[in-house]
C-alpha cells in the first residue's frame, strides 16, 4: 500500500473554511485522476493559483490543461512518481507553473460571457 506524505490534507474534514486558493498556494501539486470531466474547472483554478496539476489524460482534460509533462498516461503509482520527479526540478517546476498560469488565462468567465452574448446576438439576427 502506498502512503501519502504527512503534508496530505483531506479538505472535507477541515473545521475552518479556507479558500481553495490558499490550498493551491501551499500544495506541491493538485492530483486530479478523473476518468471523465465535463470541463475541468479545478484544473484551471489550480493553474491560475500557480499550482502544478498532475491529471489523467482522459476526457476534456488534455484540451483544458494545455502543454504539460504532468499528464498521467495511465493511473498508476509509477506514473504519479514520474510526475513527482519532474516537479522536484525547480527549473522545470517554475516553467510548468508559468505555463499553467498562462494557460488558465485562456478561460475566463468574462470571455465565456462575451462568447455567449455574441452567439445569442447571431441567433436573434437570424430569426
Short mmCIF file of C-alpha atoms in Angstrom, two decimals:
data_model
loop_
_atom_site.label_atom_id
_atom_site.label_comp_id
_atom_site.label_asym_id
_atom_site.label_seq_id
_atom_site.Cartn_x
_atom_site.Cartn_y
_atom_site.Cartn_z
CA UNK A 1 0.00 0.00 0.00
CA UNK A 2 1.32 3.44 -0.94
CA UNK A 3 1.16 6.01 1.86
CA UNK A 4 0.89 9.74 1.30
CA UNK A 5 3.33 12.16 2.93
CA UNK A 6 2.36 13.85 6.20
CA UNK A 7 1.57 17.08 4.32
CA UNK A 8 -1.56 15.48 2.85
CA UNK A 9 -4.72 17.30 3.96
CA UNK A 10 -8.19 15.91 3.40
CA UNK A 11 -10.14 19.14 2.95
CA UNK A 12 -13.56 17.66 3.61
CA UNK A 13 -12.69 17.28 7.29
CA UNK A 14 -11.40 20.83 7.81
CA UNK A 15 -13.13 22.66 10.63
CA UNK A 16 -12.39 26.12 9.20
CA UNK A 17 -13.42 27.35 5.79
CA UNK A 18 -10.30 28.30 3.86
CA UNK A 19 -10.37 29.43 0.24
CA UNK A 20 -9.30 26.93 -2.36
CA UNK A 21 -6.64 29.44 -3.41
CA UNK A 22 -4.92 29.04 -0.03
CA UNK A 23 -4.79 25.28 -0.54
CA UNK A 24 -3.49 25.61 -4.09
CA UNK A 25 -0.82 28.11 -2.96
CA UNK A 26 0.51 25.75 -0.29
CA UNK A 27 0.21 22.49 -2.27
CA UNK A 28 3.02 20.72 -4.05
CA UNK A 29 0.53 19.90 -6.82
CA UNK A 30 -3.13 19.16 -7.48
CA UNK A 31 -3.62 15.46 -8.21
CA UNK A 32 -6.65 15.14 -10.49
CA UNK A 33 -7.02 11.49 -11.60
CA UNK A 34 -10.51 11.85 -13.10
CA UNK A 35 -11.63 9.44 -15.84
CA UNK A 36 -14.36 11.76 -17.10
CA UNK A 37 -14.84 15.50 -16.87
CA UNK A 38 -17.37 17.80 -18.42
CA UNK A 39 -14.87 20.65 -18.31
CA UNK A 40 -12.29 20.53 -15.50
CA UNK A 41 -12.65 23.79 -13.59
CA UNK A 42 -10.44 22.63 -10.65
CA UNK A 43 -7.55 22.20 -13.12
CA UNK A 44 -7.85 25.84 -14.19
CA UNK A 45 -8.35 27.09 -10.62
CA UNK A 46 -5.13 25.39 -9.56
CA UNK A 47 -3.18 26.65 -12.56
CA UNK A 48 -4.44 30.20 -12.02
CA UNK A 49 -3.19 29.99 -8.42
CA UNK A 50 0.26 28.81 -9.55
CA UNK A 51 -0.22 25.20 -8.51
CA UNK A 52 1.06 22.48 -10.86
CA UNK A 53 -1.59 19.96 -11.89
CA UNK A 54 -1.00 16.22 -12.25
CA UNK A 55 -4.02 14.94 -14.15
CA UNK A 56 -5.14 11.85 -16.00
CA UNK A 57 -5.05 12.45 -19.76
CA UNK A 58 -8.67 11.50 -20.48
CA UNK A 59 -11.90 13.24 -21.46
CA UNK A 60 -11.62 17.04 -21.71
CA UNK A 61 -8.53 17.33 -19.52
CA UNK A 62 -5.80 17.28 -22.23
CA UNK A 63 -7.55 20.14 -24.04
CA UNK A 64 -8.10 22.15 -20.85
CA UNK A 65 -4.74 21.61 -19.11
CA UNK A 66 -2.60 22.80 -22.03
CA UNK A 67 1.01 21.86 -22.69
CA UNK A 68 2.37 20.00 -19.67
CA UNK A 69 4.52 16.94 -18.98
CA UNK A 70 2.29 16.17 -15.97
CA UNK A 71 -0.47 14.30 -17.81
CA UNK A 72 -0.76 10.76 -16.50
CA UNK A 73 -0.70 8.26 -19.36
CA UNK A 74 -2.24 5.67 -17.06
CA UNK A 75 -3.48 5.63 -13.50
CA UNK A 76 -0.54 4.01 -11.76
CA UNK A 77 1.86 4.76 -8.95
CA UNK A 78 4.78 4.71 -11.37
CA UNK A 79 3.16 7.44 -13.50
CA UNK A 80 2.44 9.51 -10.40
CA UNK A 81 6.08 9.11 -9.29
CA UNK A 82 7.26 10.16 -12.78
CA UNK A 83 5.34 13.42 -12.44
CA UNK A 84 6.60 13.99 -8.90
CA UNK A 85 10.18 13.55 -10.14
CA UNK A 86 9.59 16.25 -12.75
CA UNK A 87 8.32 18.63 -10.06
CA UNK A 88 11.45 18.09 -7.92
CA UNK A 89 13.45 20.01 -10.52
CA UNK A 90 12.91 23.67 -9.53
CA UNK A 91 13.52 24.97 -13.07
CA UNK A 92 11.00 22.57 -14.60
CA UNK A 93 8.52 23.30 -11.81
CA UNK A 94 8.80 27.06 -12.37
CA UNK A 95 8.31 26.54 -16.10
CA UNK A 96 5.24 24.35 -15.53
CA UNK A 97 3.76 26.91 -13.11
CA UNK A 98 4.34 29.79 -15.56
CA UNK A 99 2.78 27.84 -18.45
CA UNK A 100 -0.15 26.87 -16.23
CA UNK A 101 -0.85 30.48 -15.25
CA UNK A 102 -0.73 31.49 -18.91
CA UNK A 103 -2.95 28.56 -19.89
CA UNK A 104 -5.60 29.46 -17.29
CA UNK A 105 -5.90 32.90 -18.90
CA UNK A 106 -7.43 31.25 -21.98
CA UNK A 107 -10.55 30.53 -19.92
CA UNK A 108 -12.28 33.30 -18.00
CA UNK A 109 -15.89 33.94 -17.05
CA UNK A 110 -15.72 37.27 -18.91
CA UNK A 111 -14.62 35.55 -22.14
CA UNK A 112 -17.37 32.97 -21.76
CA UNK A 113 -19.95 35.72 -21.21
CA UNK A 114 -18.82 37.59 -24.34
CA UNK A 115 -18.88 34.39 -26.43
CA UNK A 116 -22.43 33.57 -25.29
CA UNK A 117 -23.55 37.15 -25.88
CA UNK A 118 -22.15 37.00 -29.41
CA UNK A 119 -23.89 33.67 -30.03
CA UNK A 120 -27.24 34.99 -28.76
CA UNK A 121 -26.93 38.09 -30.98
CA UNK A 122 -26.24 35.91 -34.04
CA UNK A 123 -29.20 33.67 -33.26
CA UNK A 124 -31.58 36.59 -32.73
CA UNK A 125 -30.50 38.27 -36.00
CA UNK A 126 -31.01 35.05 -37.96
CA UNK A 127 -34.65 34.61 -36.87
#
